[in-house]
XYZ file of C-alpha atoms in Angstrom:
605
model
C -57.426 -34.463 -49.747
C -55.037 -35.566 -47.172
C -56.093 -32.588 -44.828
C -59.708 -33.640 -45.721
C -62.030 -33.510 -42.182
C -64.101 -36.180 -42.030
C -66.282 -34.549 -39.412
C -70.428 -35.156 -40.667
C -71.294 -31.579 -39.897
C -68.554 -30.501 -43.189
C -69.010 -33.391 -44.976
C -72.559 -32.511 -45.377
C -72.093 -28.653 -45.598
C -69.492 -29.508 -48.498
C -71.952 -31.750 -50.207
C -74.632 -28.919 -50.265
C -72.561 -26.120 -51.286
C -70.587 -28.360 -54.101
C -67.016 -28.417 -52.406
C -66.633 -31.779 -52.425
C -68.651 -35.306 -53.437
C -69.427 -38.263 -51.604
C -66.979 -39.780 -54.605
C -64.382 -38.052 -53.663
C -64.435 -38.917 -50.108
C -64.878 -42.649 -50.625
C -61.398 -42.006 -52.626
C -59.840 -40.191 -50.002
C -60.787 -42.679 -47.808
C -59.674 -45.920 -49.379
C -56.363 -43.560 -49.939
C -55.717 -43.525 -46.462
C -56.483 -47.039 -45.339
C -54.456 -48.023 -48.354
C -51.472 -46.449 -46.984
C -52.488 -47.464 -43.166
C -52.630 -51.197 -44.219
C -55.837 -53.515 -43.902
C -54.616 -55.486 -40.473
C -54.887 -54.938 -37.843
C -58.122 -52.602 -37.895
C -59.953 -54.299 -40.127
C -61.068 -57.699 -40.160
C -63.868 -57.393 -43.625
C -62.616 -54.417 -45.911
C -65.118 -53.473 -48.771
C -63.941 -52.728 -51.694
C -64.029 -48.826 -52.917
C -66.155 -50.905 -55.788
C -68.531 -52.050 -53.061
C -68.698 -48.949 -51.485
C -69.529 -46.906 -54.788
C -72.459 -49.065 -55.449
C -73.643 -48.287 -51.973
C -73.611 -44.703 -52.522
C -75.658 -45.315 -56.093
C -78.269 -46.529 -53.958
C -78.072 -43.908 -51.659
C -78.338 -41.158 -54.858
C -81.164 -42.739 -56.068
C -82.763 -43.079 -52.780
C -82.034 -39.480 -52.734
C -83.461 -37.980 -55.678
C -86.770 -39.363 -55.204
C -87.111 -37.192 -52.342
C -85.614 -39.352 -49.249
C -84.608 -37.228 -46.156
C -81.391 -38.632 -46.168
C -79.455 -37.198 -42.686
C -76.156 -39.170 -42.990
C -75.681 -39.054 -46.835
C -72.511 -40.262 -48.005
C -70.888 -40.224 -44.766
C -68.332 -43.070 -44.436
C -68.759 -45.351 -41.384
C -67.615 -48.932 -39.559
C -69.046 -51.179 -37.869
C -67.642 -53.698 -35.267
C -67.290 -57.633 -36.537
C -69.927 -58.548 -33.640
C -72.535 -56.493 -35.013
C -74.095 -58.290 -38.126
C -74.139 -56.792 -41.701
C -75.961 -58.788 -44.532
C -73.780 -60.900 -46.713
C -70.538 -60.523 -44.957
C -68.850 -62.805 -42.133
C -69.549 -62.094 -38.446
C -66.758 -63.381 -36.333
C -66.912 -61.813 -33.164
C -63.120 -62.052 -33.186
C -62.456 -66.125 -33.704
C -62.977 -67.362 -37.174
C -64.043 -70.723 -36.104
C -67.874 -68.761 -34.716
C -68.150 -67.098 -37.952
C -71.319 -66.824 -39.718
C -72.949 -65.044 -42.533
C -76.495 -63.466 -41.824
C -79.286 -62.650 -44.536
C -80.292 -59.670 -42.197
C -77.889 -56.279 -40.835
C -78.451 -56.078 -37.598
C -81.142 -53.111 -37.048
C -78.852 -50.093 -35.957
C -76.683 -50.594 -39.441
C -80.040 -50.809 -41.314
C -81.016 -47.726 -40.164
C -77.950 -45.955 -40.528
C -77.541 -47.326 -44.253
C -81.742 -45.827 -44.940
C -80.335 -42.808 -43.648
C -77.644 -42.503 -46.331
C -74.291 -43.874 -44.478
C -71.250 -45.878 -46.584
C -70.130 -48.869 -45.007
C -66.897 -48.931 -45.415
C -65.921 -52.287 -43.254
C -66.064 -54.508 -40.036
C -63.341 -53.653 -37.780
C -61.191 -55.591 -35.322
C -62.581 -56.230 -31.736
C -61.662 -58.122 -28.171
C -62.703 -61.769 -28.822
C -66.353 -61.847 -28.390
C -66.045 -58.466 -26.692
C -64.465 -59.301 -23.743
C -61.626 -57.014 -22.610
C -60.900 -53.468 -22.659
C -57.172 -54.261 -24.418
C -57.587 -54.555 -28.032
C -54.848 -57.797 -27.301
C -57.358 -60.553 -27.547
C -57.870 -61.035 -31.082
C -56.259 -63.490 -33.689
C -56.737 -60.366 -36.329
C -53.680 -58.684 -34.590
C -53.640 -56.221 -32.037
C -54.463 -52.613 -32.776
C -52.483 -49.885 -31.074
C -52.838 -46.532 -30.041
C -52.596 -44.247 -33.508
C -50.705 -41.793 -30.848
C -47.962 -44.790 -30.206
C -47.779 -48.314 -31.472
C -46.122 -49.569 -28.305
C -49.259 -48.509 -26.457
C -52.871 -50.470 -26.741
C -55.901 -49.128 -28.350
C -58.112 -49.780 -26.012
C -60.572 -52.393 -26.376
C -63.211 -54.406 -26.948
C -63.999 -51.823 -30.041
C -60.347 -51.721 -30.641
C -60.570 -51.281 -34.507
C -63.357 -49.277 -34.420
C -61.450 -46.580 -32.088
C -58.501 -46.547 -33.975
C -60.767 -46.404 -37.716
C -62.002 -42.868 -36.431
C -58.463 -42.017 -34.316
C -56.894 -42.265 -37.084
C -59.507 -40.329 -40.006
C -60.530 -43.370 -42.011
C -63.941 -43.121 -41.098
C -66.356 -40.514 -39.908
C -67.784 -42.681 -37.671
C -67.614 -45.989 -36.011
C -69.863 -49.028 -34.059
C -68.871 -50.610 -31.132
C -69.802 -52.076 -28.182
C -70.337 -51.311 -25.118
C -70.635 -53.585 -21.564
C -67.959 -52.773 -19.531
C -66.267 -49.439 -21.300
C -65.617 -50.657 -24.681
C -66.759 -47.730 -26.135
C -64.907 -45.667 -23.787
C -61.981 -46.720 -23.246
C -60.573 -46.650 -26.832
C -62.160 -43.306 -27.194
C -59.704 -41.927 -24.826
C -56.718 -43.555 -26.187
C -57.379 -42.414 -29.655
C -58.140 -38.722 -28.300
C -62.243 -39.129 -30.194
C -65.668 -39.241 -28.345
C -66.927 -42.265 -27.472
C -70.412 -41.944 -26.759
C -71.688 -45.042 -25.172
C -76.018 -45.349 -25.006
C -78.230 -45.933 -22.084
C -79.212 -48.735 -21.996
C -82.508 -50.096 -24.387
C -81.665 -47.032 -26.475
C -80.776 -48.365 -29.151
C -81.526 -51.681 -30.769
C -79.133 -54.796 -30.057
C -81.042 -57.247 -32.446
C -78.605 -58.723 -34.653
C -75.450 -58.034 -32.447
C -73.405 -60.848 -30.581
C -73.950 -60.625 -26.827
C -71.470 -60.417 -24.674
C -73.832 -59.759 -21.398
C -76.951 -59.687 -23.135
C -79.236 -57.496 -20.008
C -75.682 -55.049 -19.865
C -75.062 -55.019 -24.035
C -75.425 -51.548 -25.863
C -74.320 -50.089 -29.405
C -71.974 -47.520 -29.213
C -70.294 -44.919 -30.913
C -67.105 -43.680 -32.138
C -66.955 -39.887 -33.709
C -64.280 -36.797 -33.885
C -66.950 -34.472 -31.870
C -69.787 -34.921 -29.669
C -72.315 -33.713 -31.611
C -71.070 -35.786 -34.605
C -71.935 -38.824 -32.378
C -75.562 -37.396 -31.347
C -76.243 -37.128 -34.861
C -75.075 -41.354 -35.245
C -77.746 -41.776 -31.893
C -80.782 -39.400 -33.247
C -80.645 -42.036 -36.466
C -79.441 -44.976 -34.389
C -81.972 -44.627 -31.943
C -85.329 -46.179 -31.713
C -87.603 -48.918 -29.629
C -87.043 -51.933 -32.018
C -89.885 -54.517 -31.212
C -87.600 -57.599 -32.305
C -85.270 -56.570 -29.404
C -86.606 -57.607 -25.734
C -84.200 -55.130 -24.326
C -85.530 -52.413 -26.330
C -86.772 -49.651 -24.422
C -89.362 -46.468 -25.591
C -87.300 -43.665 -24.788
C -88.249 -39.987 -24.620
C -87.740 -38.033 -27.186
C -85.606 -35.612 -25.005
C -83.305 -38.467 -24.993
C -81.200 -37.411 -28.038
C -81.870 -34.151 -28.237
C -79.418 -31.621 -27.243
C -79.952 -29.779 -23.731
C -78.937 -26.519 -22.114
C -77.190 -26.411 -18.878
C -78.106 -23.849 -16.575
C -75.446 -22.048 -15.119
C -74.262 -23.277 -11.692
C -74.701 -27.475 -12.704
C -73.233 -29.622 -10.054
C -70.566 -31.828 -11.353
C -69.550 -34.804 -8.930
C -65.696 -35.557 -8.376
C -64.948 -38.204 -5.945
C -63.939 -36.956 -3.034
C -61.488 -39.757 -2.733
C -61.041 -43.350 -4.457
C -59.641 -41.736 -7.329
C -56.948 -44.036 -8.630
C -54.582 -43.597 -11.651
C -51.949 -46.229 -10.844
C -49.167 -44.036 -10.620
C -49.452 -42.252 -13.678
C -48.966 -38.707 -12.154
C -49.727 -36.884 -15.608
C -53.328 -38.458 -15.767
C -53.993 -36.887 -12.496
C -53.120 -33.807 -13.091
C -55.286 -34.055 -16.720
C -58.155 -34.778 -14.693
C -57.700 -32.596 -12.175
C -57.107 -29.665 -14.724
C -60.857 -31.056 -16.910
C -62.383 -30.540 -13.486
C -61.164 -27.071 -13.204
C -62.208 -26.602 -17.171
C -65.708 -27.487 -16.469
C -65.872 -25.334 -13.176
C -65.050 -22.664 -15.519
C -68.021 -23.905 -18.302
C -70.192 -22.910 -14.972
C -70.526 -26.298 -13.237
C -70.451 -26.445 -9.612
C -67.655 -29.213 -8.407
C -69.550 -31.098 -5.820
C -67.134 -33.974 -3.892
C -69.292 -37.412 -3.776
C -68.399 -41.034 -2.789
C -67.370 -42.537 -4.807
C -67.353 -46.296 -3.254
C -70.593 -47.168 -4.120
C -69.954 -47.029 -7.507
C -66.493 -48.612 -7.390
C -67.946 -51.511 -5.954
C -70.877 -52.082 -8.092
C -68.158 -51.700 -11.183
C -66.218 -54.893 -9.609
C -69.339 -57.099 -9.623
C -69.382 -57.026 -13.259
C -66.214 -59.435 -13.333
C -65.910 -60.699 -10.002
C -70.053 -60.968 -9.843
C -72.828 -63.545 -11.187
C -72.762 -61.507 -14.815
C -69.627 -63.163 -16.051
C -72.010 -66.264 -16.235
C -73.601 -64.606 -18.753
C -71.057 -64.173 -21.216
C -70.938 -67.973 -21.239
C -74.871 -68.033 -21.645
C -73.926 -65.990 -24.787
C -71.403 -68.470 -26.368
C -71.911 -71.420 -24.295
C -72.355 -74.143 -27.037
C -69.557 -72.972 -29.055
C -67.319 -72.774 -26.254
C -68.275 -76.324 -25.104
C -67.744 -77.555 -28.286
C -64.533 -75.498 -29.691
C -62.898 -74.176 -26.532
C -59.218 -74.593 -28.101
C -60.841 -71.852 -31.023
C -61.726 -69.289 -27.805
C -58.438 -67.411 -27.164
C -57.080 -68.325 -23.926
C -57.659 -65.597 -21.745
C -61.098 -65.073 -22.985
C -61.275 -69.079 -22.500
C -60.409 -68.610 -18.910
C -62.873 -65.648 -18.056
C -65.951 -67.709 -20.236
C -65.014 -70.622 -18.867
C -64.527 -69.968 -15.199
C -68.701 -69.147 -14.959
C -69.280 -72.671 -14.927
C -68.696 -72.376 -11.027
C -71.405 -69.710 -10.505
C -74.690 -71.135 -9.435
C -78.186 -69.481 -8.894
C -77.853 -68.624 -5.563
C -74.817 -66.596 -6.746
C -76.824 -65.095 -9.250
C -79.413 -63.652 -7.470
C -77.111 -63.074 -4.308
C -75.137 -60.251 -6.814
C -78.222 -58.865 -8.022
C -79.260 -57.903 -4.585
C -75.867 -56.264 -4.072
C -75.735 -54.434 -7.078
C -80.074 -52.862 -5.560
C -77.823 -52.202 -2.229
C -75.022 -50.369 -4.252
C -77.423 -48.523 -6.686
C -79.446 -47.319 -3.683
C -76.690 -45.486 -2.134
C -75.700 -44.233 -5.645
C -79.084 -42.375 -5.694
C -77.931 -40.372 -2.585
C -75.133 -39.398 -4.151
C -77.099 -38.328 -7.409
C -79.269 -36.623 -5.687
C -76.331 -33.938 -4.895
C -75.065 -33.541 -8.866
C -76.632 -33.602 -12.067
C -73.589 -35.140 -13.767
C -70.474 -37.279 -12.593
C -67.191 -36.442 -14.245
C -64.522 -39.215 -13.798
C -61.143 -40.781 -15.687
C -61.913 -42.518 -18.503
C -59.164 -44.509 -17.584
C -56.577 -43.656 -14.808
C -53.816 -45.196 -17.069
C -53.065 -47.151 -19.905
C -50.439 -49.699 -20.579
C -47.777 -50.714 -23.268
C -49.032 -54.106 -25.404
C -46.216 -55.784 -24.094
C -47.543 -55.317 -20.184
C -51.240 -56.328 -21.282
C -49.532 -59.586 -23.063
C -47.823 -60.099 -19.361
C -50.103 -59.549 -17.034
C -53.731 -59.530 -19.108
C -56.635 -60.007 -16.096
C -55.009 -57.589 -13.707
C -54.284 -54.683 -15.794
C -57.301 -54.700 -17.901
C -59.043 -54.609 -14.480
C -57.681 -51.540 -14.024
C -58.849 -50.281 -17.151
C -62.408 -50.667 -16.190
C -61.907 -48.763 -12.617
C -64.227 -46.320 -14.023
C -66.266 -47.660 -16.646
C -67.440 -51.184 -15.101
C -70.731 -49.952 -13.136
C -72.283 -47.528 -15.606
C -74.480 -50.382 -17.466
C -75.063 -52.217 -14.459
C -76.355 -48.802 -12.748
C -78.534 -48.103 -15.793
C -76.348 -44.673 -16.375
C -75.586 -43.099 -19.351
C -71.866 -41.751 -20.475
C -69.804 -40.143 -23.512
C -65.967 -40.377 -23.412
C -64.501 -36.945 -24.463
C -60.839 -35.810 -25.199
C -59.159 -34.229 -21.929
C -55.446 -33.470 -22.997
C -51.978 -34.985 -23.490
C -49.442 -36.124 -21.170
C -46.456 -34.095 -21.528
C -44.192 -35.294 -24.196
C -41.002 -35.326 -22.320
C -42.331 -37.649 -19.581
C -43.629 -41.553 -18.758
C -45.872 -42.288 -21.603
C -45.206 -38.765 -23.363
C -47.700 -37.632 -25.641
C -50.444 -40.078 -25.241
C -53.958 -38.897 -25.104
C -56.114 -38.840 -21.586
C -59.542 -38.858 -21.457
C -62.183 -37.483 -19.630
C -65.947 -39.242 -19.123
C -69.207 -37.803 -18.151
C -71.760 -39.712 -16.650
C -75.657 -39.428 -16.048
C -78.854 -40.652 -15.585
C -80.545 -42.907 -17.930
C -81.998 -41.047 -20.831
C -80.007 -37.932 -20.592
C -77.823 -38.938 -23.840
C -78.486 -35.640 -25.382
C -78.009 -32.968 -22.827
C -74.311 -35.386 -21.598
C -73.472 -34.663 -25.515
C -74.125 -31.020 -24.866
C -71.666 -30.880 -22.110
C -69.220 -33.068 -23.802
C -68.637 -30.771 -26.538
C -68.296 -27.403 -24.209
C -65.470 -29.312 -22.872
C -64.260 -30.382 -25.715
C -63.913 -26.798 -27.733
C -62.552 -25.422 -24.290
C -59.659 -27.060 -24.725
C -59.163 -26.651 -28.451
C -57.738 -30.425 -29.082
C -57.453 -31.778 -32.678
C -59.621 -34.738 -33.326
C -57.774 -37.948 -33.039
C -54.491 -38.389 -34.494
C -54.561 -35.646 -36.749
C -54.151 -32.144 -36.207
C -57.573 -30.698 -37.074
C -59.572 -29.187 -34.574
C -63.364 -29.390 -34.649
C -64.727 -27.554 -37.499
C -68.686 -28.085 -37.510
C -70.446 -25.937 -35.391
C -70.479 -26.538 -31.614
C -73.453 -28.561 -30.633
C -75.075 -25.881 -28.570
C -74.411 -23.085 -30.990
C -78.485 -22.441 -30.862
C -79.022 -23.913 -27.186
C -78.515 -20.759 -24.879
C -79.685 -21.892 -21.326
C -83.219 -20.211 -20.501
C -83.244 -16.623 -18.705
C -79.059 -16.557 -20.034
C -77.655 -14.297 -22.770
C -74.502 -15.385 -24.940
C -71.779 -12.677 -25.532
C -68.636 -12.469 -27.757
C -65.502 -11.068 -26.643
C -62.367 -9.914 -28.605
C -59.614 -8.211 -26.456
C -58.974 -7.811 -22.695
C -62.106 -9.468 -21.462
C -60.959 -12.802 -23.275
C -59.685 -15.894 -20.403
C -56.448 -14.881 -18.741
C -56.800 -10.853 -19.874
C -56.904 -7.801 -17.759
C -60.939 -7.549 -17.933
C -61.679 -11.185 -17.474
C -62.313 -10.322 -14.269
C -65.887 -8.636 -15.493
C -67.251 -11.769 -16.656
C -66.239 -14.348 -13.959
C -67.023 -11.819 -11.301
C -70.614 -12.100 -12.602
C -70.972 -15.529 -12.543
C -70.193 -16.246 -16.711
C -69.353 -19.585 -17.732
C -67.074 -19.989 -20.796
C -68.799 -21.712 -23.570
C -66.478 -21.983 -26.452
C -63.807 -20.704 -28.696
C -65.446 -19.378 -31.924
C -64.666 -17.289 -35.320
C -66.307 -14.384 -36.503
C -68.106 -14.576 -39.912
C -66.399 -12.657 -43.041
C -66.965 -8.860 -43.074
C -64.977 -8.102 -39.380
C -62.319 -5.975 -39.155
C -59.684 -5.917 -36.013
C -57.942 -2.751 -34.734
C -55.627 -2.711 -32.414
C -56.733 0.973 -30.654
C -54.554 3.699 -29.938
C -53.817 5.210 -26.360
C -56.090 2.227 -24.099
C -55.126 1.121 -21.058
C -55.046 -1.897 -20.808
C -54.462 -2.369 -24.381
C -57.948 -3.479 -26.511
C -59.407 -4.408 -29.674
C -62.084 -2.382 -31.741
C -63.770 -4.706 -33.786
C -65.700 -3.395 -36.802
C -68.507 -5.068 -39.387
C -66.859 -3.896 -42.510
C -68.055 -5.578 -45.745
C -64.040 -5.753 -47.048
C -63.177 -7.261 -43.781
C -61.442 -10.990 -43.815
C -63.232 -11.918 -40.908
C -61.907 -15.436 -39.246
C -61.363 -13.384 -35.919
C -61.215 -15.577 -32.894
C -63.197 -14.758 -29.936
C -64.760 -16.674 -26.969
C -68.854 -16.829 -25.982
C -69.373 -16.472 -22.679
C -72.978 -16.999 -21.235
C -74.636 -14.813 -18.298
C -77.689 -14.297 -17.083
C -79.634 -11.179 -17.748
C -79.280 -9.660 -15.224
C -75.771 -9.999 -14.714
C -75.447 -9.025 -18.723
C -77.287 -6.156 -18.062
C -75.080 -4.592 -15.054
C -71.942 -5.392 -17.355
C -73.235 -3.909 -20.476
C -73.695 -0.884 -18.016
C -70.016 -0.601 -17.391
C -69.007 -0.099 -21.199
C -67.092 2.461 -21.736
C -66.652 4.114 -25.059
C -66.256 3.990 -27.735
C -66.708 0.236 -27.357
C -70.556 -0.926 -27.613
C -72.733 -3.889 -27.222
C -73.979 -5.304 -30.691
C -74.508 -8.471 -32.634
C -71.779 -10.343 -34.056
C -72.186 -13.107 -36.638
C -70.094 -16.445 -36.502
C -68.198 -18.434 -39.286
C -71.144 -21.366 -38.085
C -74.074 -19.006 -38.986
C -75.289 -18.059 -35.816
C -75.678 -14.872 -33.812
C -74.577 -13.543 -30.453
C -74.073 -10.039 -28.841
C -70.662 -8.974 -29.015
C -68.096 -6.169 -28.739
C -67.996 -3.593 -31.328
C -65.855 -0.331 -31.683
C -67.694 3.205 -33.236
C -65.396 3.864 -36.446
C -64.206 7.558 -34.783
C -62.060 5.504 -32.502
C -60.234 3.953 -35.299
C -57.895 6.911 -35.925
C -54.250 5.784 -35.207
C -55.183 2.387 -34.721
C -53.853 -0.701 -35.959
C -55.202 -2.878 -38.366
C -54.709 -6.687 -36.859
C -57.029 -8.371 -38.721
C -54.210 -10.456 -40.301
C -53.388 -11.708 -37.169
C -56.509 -13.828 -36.968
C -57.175 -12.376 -33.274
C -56.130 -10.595 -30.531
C -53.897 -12.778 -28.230
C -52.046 -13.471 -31.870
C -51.143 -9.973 -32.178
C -50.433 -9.558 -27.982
C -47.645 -12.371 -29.360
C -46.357 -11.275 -32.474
């Protein structure tokens, strides 16, 4: 079990085809957190008893006929989102109270099947983007324990980072949902705003507030939204959505992709830079268009969160309590609260006429790209430099995160790549966000998984890469055709040439289904693959799906020479593309590489 993926996509395959049970995940689970230790992730640990008697319920639920989508799929939930009959602190245990009612988003996920498995650690009434401000200890980085986990969902982050859960809550007003995404290497996916229900959550800016989540893939976290999300009449905030909103979307080939054209900042860590810089050239090769914007309208609206009128409201959120107990606050969240007191009415409406200006050039700027890919974060920082120097660092951290809620954007964290090992802050994760228009939460997820796969990057800390199928599997852009290739026409081959010349975007690495052979044919130059449907055949091949349009597939399919051919190949997910295939006479003298697992294994051997 310790190589157990916690990804919902197998988790609910294995349920269906009897390779594993929900009780045996709860038990590798609670195996894992036991050796992990309770602090500092958690701050309310159920029992595995607790959990067990959830997933009774769930059975029962189950077999009388409830549609069931997240079935015994382990989850956690952030201590300031409420959960009936245990403690919500909101990080200080002097604000603590017990509700009667879970807050609507975990209601809904628990109807749909879920496991609570705890309330995690969190930024003291979710303020910061450190995971340093809480009296539960301070999470780290599962990459590096000198390193912080990113913050306010600190413990949430690090619960999926590190393969406890399947999924996590957090929260989500200045980049907590982001920002530990991309030190934990997971997908944060963080809601527009009105998505999805805040009733029963702590706010931290109550009009800027939204649920987030934590998963190991993209479309793990869509799946959390499509349940999560919903107008919810007891929330004022709630908004009725479309129902495009969380549904995946194709991307037509040629997307524009804003990149600033300068402002970028990544405070001298050179490695981040060139991260970014090399996601940027991943998703120009996924088909996007790069398209340099401004970027200073949107760096200034994301400095009016702290230095602006909406600080007051995280005191409107507390502001009894902190009158009352200010020695419980923890002092750094005590000075930021505290410090609104100075911020009058004028100020307030002074910053939300700024913020129109700012959002009104933004819309010039959008209307030259259909998605903005930035940092996550242009750094990150040891615990004992946040401890030194908290205010001006964590500002830092929110460089590129601050103005999406206040610009009514949405945005999904993904995995970009490691810093090299041998250099400053060696091995650490970087992360790459991409942001849109309100409402386009689905087709951002789409994109966020293409980019993801491309780079074939294990989820979290462990060394799994995505299993599940990708997101889009069935999602082929309209007028476009999807085609499998084995051998020389593969990224960085002889033929590659072929595709790109035509305009074909990478989609994804892939595996063909069982019953594939590999040959390794005689006498071709350049060297290529036959690959042949042969019912003995181990299958497991790796290939890549490339996407074209018709007409450019057509004019390449033209220029196939024998005895290779034009078929269609089925994938390990169950899905269906056209492909390369060989005509059995070729086979004589060649090579069986099947073995091998693919062809730029055997080019290596």
């Amino acid at each position: 079990m310790t190589t157990l993926s916690l990804e919902i996509a197998v988790l609910a395959k294995a349920y269906t085809e009897g390779g594993l049970t929900p009780e045996g995940v709860l038990d590798a689970v609670y195996a894992r957190i036991d050796e992990r230790g309770e602090r500092p992730v958690w701050i309310h640990l159920l029992s595995r008893a607790e959990a067990g008697r959830q997933l009774d319920a769930a059975q029962a639920r189950k077999a009388a006929g409830a549609d069931l989508p997240l079935f015994g799929i382990p989850f956690a939930v952030k201590d300031n989102i409420d959960v009936a009959g245990l403690s919500t602190t909101a990080g200080c245990p002097d604000f603590a109270y017990t509700p009667d009612r879970s807050a609507t988003v975990v209601q809904r996920l628990v109807d749909a099947g879920a496991i609570l498995i705890g309330k995690t650690n969190l930024d003291q009434f979710a303020t910061g983007l450190v995971g340093t401000r809480s009296p539960y200890g301070i999470p780290s980085s599962v990459f590096d324990e000198r390193y912080v986990s990113g913050g306010s969902s600190s413990g949430s982050g690090v619960a999926v980072g590190a393969g406890l859960v399947s999924f996590a809550l957090g929260t989500d007003t200045a980049g907590s949902g982001r920002v530990p995404a991309a030190f934990n290497n997971v997908v944060g996916l963080k809601p527009t705003k009105g998505l999805v229900s805040a009733s029963g959550v702590v706010p931290a800016c109550r009009t800027q507030d939204v649920v987030s989540i934590f998963a190991g893939t993209a479309g793990d976290a869509l799946a959390v939204l499509k349940v999560m999300g919903a107008f919810d009449p007891a929330d004022p905030y709630s908004r009725k959505a479309p129902a495009a909103a969380t549904e995946p979307a194709a991307w037509p080939l040629g997307f524009r992709f804003g990149v600033p054209r300068d402002g970028l900042e990544f405070f001298g860590d050179d490695a981040a830079a060139r991260l970014f810089a090399a996601a940027a050239d991943r998703l120009e090769a996924l088909g996007g268009t790069r398209v340099p914007v401004d970027f200073t309208p949107f760096r200034d609206a994301a400095q009016l969160l702290y230095s602006g009128p909406w600080v007051a409201e995280r005191l409107a959120a507390i502001r009894d309590f902190a009158k009352a107990s200010p020695d419980s606050i923890h002092p750094v969240v005590r000075g930021i609260v505290l410090g609104a007191e100075a911020i009058g009415a004028v100020d307030a409406f002074a910053g939300m006429y700024r913020l129109a200006e700012l959002t009104r050039k933004a819309e010039a700027e959008w209307a030259g790209m259909d998605v903005l890919l930035l940092p996550t974060t242009g750094t990150t920082y040891t615990i004992e430099e946040l401890l030194a120097d908290p205010v001006r660092l964590n500002s830092n951290l929110g460089y590129y995160t601050n103005f999406v809620n206040l610009m009514d954007l949405s945005a999904i964290a993904v995995p970009a790549g490691f810093r090299p090992g041998n250099g400053p802050k060696g091995g650490l994760p970087f992360g790459a966000t991409l942001v849109g228009p309100a409402f386009a939460d689905g087709a951002l997820a789409v994109l966020a998984d293409r980019l993801h796969r491309a780079q074939a990057l294990p989820i979290g800390a462990t060394r799994q890469l995505p299993q599940g199928p990708a997101l889009d599997a069935d999602h082929a852009a309209p007028g476009t055709v999807r085609l499998a290739v084995v051998g020389a026409h593969l990224s960085g081959q002889p033929l590659n040439h072929q595709l790109t010349g035509r305009g074909a975007r990478l989609v994804r690495t892939a595996r063909t289904d069982g019953g594939y052979r590999l040959f390794a044919l005689a006498g071709t130059v350049p060297a290529k693959p036959g690959l042949v449907r042969d019912a003995g055949g181990a299958g497991g091949i790796e290939l890549e799906i490339w996407e074209l349009t018709e007409a450019a597939f057509g004019s390449f399919v033209a220029e196939v020479p024998p005895p290779m051919a034009i078929g269609t190949v089925l994938l390990e997910d169950g899905t269906a593309v056209k492909g390369f295939l060989c005509e059995p006479a070729a086979l004589a003298g060649a090579e069986d590489i099947t073995g091998f697992g693919g062809w730029r294994r055997w080019l290596a051997r």
